[in-house]
Coordinates of C-alpha atoms and ligand atoms in Angstrom, one line a residue:
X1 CA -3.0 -32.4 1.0
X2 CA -5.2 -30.5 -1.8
X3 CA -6.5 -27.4 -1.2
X4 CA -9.9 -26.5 0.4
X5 CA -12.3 -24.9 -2.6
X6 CA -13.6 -21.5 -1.4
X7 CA -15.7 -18.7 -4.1
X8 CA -13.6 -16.8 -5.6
X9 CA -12.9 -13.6 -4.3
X10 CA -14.7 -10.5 -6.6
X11 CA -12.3 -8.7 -8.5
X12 CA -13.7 -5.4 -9.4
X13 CA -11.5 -4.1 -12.1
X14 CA -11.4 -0.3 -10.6
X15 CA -9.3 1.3 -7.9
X16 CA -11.2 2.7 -5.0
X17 CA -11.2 6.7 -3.5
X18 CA -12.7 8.6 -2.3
X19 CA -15.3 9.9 -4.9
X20 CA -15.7 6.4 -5.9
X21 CA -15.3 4.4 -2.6
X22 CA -16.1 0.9 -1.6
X23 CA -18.5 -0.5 0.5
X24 CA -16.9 -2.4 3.3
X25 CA -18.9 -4.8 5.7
X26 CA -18.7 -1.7 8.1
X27 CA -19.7 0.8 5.4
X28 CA -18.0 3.0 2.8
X29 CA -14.4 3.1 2.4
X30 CA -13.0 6.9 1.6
X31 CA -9.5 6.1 0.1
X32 CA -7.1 9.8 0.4
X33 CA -4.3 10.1 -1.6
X34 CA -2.8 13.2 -0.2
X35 CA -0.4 14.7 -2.5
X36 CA 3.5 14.0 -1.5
X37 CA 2.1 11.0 0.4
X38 CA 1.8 14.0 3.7
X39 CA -0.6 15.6 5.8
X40 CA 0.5 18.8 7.0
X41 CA -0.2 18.6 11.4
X42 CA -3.6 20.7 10.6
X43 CA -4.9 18.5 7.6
X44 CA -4.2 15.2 9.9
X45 CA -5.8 16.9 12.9
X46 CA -9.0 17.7 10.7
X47 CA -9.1 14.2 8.9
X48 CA -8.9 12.5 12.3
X49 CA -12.3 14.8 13.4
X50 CA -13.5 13.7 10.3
X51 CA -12.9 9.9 10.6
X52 CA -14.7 10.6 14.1
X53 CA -17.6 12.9 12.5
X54 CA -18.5 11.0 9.8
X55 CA -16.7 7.4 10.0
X56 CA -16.0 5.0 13.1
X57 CA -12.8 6.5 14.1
X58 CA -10.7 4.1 12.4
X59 CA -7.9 5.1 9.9
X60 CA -5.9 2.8 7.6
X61 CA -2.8 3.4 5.4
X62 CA -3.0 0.8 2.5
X63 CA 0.2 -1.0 0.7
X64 CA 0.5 2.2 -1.5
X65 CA 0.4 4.2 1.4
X66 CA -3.1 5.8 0.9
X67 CA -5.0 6.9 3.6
X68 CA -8.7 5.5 4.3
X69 CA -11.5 6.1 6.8
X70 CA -13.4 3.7 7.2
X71 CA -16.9 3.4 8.7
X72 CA -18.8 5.7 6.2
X73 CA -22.4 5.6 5.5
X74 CA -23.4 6.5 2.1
X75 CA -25.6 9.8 3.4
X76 CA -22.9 10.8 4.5
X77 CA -20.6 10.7 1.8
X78 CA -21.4 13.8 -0.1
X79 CA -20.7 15.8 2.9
X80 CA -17.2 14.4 4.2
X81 CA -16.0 14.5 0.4
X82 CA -16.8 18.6 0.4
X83 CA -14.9 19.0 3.9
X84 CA -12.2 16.8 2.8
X85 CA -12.0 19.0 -0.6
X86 CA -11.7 22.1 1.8
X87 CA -9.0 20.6 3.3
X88 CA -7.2 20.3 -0.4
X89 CA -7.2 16.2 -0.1
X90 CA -9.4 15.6 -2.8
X91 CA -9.6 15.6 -7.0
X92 CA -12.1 17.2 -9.2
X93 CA -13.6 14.1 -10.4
X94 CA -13.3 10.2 -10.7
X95 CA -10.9 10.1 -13.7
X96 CA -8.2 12.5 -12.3
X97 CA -8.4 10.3 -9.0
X98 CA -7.7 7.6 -10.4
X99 CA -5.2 9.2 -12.9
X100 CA -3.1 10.6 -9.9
X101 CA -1.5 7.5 -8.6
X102 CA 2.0 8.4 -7.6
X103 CA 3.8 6.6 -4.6
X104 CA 6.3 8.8 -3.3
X105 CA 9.5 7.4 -1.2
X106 CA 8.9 9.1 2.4
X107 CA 12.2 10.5 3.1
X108 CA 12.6 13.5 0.5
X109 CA 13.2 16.9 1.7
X110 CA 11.7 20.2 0.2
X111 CA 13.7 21.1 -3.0
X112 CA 14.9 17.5 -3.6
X113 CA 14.5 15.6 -6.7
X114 CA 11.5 13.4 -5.4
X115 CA 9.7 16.2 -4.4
X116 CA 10.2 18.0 -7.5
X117 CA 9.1 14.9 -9.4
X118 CA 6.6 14.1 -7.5
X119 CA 5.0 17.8 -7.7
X120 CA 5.2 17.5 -11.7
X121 CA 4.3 13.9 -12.7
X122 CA 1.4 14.7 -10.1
X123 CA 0.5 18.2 -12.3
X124 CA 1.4 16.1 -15.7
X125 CA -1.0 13.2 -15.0
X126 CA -4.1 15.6 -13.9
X127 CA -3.3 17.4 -16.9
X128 CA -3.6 14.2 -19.1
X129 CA -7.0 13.5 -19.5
X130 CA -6.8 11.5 -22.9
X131 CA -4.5 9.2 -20.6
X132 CA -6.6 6.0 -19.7
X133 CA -4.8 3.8 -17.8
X134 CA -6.3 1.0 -16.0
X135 CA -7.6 1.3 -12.8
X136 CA -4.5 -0.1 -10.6
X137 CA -1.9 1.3 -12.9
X138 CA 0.6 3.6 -10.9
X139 CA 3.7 5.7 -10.5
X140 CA 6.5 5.3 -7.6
X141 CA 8.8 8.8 -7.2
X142 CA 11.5 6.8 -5.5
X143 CA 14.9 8.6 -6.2
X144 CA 16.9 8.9 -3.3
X145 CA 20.6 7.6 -2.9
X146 CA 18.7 4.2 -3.4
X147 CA 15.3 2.6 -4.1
X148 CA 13.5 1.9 -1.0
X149 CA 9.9 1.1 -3.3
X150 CA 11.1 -1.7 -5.0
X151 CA 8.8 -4.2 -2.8
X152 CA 6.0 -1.5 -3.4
X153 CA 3.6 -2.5 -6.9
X154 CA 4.2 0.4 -8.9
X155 CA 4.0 -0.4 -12.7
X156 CA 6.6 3.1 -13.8
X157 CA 9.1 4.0 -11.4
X158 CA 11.6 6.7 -11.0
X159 CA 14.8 5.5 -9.8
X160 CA 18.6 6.4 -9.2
X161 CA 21.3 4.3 -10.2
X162 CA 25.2 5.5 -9.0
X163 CA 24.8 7.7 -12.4
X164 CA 21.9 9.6 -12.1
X165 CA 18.3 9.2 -12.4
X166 CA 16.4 6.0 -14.2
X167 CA 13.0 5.3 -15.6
X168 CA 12.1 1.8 -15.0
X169 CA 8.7 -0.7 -16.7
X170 CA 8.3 -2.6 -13.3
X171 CA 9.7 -6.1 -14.1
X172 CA 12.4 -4.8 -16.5
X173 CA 16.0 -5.5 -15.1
X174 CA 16.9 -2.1 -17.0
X175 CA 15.3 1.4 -17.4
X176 CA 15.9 4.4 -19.1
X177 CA 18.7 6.9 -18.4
X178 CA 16.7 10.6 -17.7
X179 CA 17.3 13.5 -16.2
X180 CA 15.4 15.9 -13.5
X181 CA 14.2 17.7 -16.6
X182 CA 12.7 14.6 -18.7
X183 CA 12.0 12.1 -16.2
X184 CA 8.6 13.3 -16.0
X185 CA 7.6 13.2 -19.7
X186 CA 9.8 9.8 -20.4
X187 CA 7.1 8.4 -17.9
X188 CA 4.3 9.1 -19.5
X189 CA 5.8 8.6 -23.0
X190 CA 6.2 5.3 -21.1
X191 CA 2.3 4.9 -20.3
X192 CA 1.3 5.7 -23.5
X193 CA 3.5 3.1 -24.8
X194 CA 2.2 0.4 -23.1
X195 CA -1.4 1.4 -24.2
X196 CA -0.5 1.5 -27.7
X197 CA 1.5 -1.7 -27.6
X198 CA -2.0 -3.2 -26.3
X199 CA -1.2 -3.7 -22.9
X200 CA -4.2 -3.3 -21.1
X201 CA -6.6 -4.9 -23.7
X202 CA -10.4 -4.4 -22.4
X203 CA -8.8 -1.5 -20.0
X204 CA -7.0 -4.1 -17.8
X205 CA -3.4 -4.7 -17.5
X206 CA -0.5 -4.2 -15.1
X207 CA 2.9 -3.5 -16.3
X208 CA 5.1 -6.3 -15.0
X209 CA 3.3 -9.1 -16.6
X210 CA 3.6 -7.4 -19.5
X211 CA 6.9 -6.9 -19.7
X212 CA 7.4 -10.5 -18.9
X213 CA 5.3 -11.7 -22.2
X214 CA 7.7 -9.3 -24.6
X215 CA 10.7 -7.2 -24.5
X216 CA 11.6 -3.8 -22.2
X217 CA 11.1 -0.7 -24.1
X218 CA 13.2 0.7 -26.7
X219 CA 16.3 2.4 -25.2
X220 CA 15.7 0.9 -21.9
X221 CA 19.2 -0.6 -21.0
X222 CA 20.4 1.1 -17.7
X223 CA 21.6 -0.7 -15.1
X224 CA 19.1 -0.1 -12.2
X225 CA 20.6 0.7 -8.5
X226 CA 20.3 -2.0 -5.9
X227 CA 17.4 -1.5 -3.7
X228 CA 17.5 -0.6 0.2
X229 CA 17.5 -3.7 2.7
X230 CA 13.5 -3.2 4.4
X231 CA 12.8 -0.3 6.5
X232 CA 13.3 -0.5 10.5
X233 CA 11.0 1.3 12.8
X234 CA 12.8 4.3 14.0
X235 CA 14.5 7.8 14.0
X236 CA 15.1 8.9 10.1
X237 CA 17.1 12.3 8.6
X238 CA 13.5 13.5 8.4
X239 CA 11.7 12.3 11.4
X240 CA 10.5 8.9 13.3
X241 CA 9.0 5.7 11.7
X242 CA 6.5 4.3 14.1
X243 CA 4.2 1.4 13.1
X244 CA 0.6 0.5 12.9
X245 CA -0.6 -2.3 14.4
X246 CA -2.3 -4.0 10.6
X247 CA -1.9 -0.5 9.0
X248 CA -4.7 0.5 11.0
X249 CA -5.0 3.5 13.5
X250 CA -7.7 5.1 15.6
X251 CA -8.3 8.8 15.0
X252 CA -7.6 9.9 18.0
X253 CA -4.0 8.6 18.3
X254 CA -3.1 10.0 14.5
X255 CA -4.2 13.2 16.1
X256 CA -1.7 12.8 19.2
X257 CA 0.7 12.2 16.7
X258 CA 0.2 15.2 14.1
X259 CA 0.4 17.1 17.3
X260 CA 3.9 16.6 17.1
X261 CA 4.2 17.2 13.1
X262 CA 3.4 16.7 9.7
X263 CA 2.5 12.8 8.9
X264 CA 4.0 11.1 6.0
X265 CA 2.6 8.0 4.8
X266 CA 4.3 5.1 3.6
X267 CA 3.5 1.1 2.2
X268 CA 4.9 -0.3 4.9
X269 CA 2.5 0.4 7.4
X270 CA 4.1 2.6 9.6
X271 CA 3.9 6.5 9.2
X272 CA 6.7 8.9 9.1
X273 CA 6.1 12.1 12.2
X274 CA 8.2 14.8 10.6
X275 CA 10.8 16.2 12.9
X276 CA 9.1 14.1 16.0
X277 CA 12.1 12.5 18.3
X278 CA 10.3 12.2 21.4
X279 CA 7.1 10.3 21.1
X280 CA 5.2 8.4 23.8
X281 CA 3.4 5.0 23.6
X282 CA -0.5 5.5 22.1
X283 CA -2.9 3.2 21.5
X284 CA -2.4 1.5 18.0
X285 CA 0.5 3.0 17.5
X286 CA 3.9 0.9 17.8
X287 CA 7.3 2.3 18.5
X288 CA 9.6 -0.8 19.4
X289 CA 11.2 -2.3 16.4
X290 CA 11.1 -5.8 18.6
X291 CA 7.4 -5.9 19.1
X292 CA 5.9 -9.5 18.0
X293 CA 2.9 -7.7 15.9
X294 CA 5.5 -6.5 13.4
X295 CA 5.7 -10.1 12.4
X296 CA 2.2 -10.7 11.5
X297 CA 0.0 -8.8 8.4
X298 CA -4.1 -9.5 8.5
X299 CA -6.3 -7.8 6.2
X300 CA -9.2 -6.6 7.4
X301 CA -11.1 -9.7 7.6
X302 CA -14.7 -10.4 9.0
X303 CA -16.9 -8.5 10.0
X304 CA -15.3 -5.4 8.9
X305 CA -15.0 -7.0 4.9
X306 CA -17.5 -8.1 2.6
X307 CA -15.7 -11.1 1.4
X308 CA -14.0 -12.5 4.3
X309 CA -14.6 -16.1 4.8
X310 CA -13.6 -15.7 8.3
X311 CA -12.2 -12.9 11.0
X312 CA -8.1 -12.2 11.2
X313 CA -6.5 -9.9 13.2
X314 CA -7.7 -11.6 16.6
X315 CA -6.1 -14.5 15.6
X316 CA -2.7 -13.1 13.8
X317 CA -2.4 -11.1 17.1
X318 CA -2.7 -14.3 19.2
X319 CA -0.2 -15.8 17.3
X320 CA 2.3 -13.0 16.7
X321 CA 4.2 -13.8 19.9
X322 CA 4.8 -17.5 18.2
X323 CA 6.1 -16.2 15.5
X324 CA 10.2 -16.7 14.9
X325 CA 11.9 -14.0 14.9
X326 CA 13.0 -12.6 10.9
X327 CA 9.8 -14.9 9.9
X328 CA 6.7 -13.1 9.1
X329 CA 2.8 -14.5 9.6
X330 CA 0.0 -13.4 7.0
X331 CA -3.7 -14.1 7.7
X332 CA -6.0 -13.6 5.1
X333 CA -9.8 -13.6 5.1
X334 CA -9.8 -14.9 2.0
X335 CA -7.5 -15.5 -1.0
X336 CA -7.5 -12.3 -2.4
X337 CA -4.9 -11.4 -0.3
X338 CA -5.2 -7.8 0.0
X339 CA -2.7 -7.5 2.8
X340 CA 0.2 -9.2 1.0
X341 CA -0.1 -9.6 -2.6
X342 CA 3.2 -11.7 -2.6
X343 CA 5.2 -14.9 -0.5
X344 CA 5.0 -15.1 2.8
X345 CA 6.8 -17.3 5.1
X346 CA 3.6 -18.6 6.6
X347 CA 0.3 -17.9 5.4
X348 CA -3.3 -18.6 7.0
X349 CA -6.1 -18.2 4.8
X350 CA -9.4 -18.4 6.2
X351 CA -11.5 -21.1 4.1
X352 CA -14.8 -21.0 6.5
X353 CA -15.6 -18.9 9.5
X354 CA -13.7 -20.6 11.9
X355 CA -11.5 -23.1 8.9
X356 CA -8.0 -22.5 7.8
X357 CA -5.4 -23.4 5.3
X358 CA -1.7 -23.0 6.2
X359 CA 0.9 -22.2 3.4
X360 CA 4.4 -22.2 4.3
X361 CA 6.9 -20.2 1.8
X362 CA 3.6 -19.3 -0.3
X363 CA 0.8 -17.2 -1.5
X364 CA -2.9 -17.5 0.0
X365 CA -3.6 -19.6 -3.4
X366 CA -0.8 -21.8 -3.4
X367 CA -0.7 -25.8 -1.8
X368 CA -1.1 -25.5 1.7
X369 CA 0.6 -27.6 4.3
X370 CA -2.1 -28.2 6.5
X371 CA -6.1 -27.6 6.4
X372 CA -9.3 -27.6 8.0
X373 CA -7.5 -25.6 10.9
X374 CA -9.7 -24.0 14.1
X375 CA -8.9 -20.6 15.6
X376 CA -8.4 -23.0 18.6
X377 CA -6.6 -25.3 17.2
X378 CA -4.4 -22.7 16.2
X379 CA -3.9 -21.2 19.4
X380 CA -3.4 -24.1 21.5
X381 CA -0.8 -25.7 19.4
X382 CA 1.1 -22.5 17.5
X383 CA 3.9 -24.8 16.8
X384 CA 1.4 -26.2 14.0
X385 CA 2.9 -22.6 12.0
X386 CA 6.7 -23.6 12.0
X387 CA 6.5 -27.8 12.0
X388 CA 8.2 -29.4 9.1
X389 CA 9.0 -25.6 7.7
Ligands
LIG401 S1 -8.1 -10.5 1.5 FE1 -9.2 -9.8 3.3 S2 -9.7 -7.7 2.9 FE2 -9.2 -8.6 0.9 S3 -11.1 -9.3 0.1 FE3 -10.3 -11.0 1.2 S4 -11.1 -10.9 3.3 FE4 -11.4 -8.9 2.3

């Protein structure tokens, strides 16, 4: 079976934020990127009053585990930004923003060599305003006994290998030996390169496909560390990993949960409560590693996104339960595939408001396995997912 034609999703070239945010089909979008990746208890209380105040009471943590509320109208936006600058959550201006686009790996402690590095290449890239990288172009901080980002886009990472520390081109299969003391530097030596060796020509560009046209860097020929198996929901050194129903939360229940500590973000849709062992069931929020709705990833779909051809989570919900366990259901609202860039065992992209394409072992745009599928159809026969996978 071909494919169903749909338009083209828009692509717009620039990374959201908050100073520059993005109008959603339910208003602006205020993107955070709190520094560390963590809200102190009193910074997630007062963003949570804030999503209420001036949003619809709907938080999200995106794949690189930045925080947005969602909901914004655009009178509105000059006022949230100057409470959310109080509150130390926000840059000076659009360029540093978008500059300061560091992942960190949740599970450092204070003192450790990802929070050190994450504190300077922070200070390093504020303080490089000739730097123009394009607008997606970021940083992961990922050095604890082993990489745990490595599923995460980041286009210059900091690793550890069983020698010491490593600065890695995303797609190389070797990086750079550094130390605590150079690591920072090397990585922006490293940006710099791939501007000058005309990677991002017209201000576009991503590291990886780069890499994949020519070779790694000079003096890029360490061995990189073998990454961490995915992360469980859970108790950690640091705290508990709970999840979030499609990486999306309602103010009032991240609230509940700052009341029991600081809240670390992370890609993977779940958010870390520092030092929180204890927690009870709140709406949104999930705490069983077993639950069916860790199988499924929707993007925010329609109403809530400009672009969707159809809705999603209603559906991937529905389905969830149906899906085999160790298997994992995307829905998209369109092929843009904001919700899972990559494969997915099975994939429904909406190609009309109530139209599907299945893709099993694919990407939203690859040759689907079945077409022209209802939200009913769907639902009364959820074996259609799995047969002849
Ligand atoms: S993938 Fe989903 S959220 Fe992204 S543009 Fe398409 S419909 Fe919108």
């Amino acid at each position: 079976m071909s494919q169903t034609s749909a338009a083209a999703p828009k692509t717009y070239g620039w990374c959201p934020g908050a100073l520059r945010p993005m109008m959603s089909g339910d208003g602006l979008v205020v993107r955070i990127r709190p520094p560390l990746g963590r809200l102190s208890a009193e910074q997630a209380k007062a963003v949570a009053a804030l999503s209420e105040g001036f949003g619809n009471g709907l938080l999200d943590i995106s794949s690189r585990a930045n925080l947005q509320l969602r909901g914004v109208t655009e009178d509105q936006h000059a006022a949230l930004i100057a409470a959310l600058q109080d509150l130390g959550l926000v840059d000076t201006d659009i360029d540093t923003e978008a500059r300061r686009n560091v992942l960190v790996a949740p599970f450092w402690s204070s003192g450790d060599d990802t929070h050190l590095l994450a504190q300077r290449l922070a200070r390093a890239l504020v303080q490089a305003a000739d730097l123009s990288l394009p607008g997606k172009f970021g940083f992961a901080v990922d050095t604890g006994p082993v990489p745990v980002l490595r599923d995460t886009a980041a286009d210059i990472r900091i690793e550890r290998n069983h020698h010491g520390l490593v600065l890695v081109a995303d797609g190389a299969e070797t990086g750079r030996r550094v130390t605590i003391d150079t690591a920072v530097e090397d990585a922006i030596s490293l940006a710099r390169w791939f501007l000058d060796q005309g990677g991002a020509p017209d201000g576009r560009g991503r590291m990886r496909p780069f890499i994949a046209r020519r070779a790694v860097p000079p003096a890029h020929d360490t061995p990189l560390g073998a990454p961490a198996p995915q992360q469980g929901l859970g108790p950690v050194a640091t705290g508990t990993l709970v999840g979030l129903e499609f990486g999306q939360i309602p103010a009032h229940s991240f609230a509940a949960l700052a009341a029991h500590g600081a809240l670390r973000l992370t890609p993977w849709r779940m958010l870390l409560v520092e030092n929180a062992y204890d927690l009870s069931p709140l709406p949104g929020v999930i705490l069983d590693p077993a639950d069916a709705r860790l199988r499924v990833i929707a993007c925010t779909g329609a109403p809530g996104c400009t672009q969707a051809l159809g809705p999603t989570r209603d559906l991937a919900r529905d389905l969830a339960p149906h899906v085999p366990l160790g298997s994992c259901l995307h829905v998209s609202g369109c092929t843009k595939a904001c919700a899972c860039p990559g494969t997915a065992p099975l994939t429904l992209v909406a190609t009309g408001p109530d139209e599907f394409n299945l893709i099993q072992g694919g990407t939203t745009t690859d040759r689907p396995t079945l077409t022209h599928l209802s939200t009913r159809h769907l639902r009364v026969a959820p074996d259609l997912l799995t047969k002849g996978s």
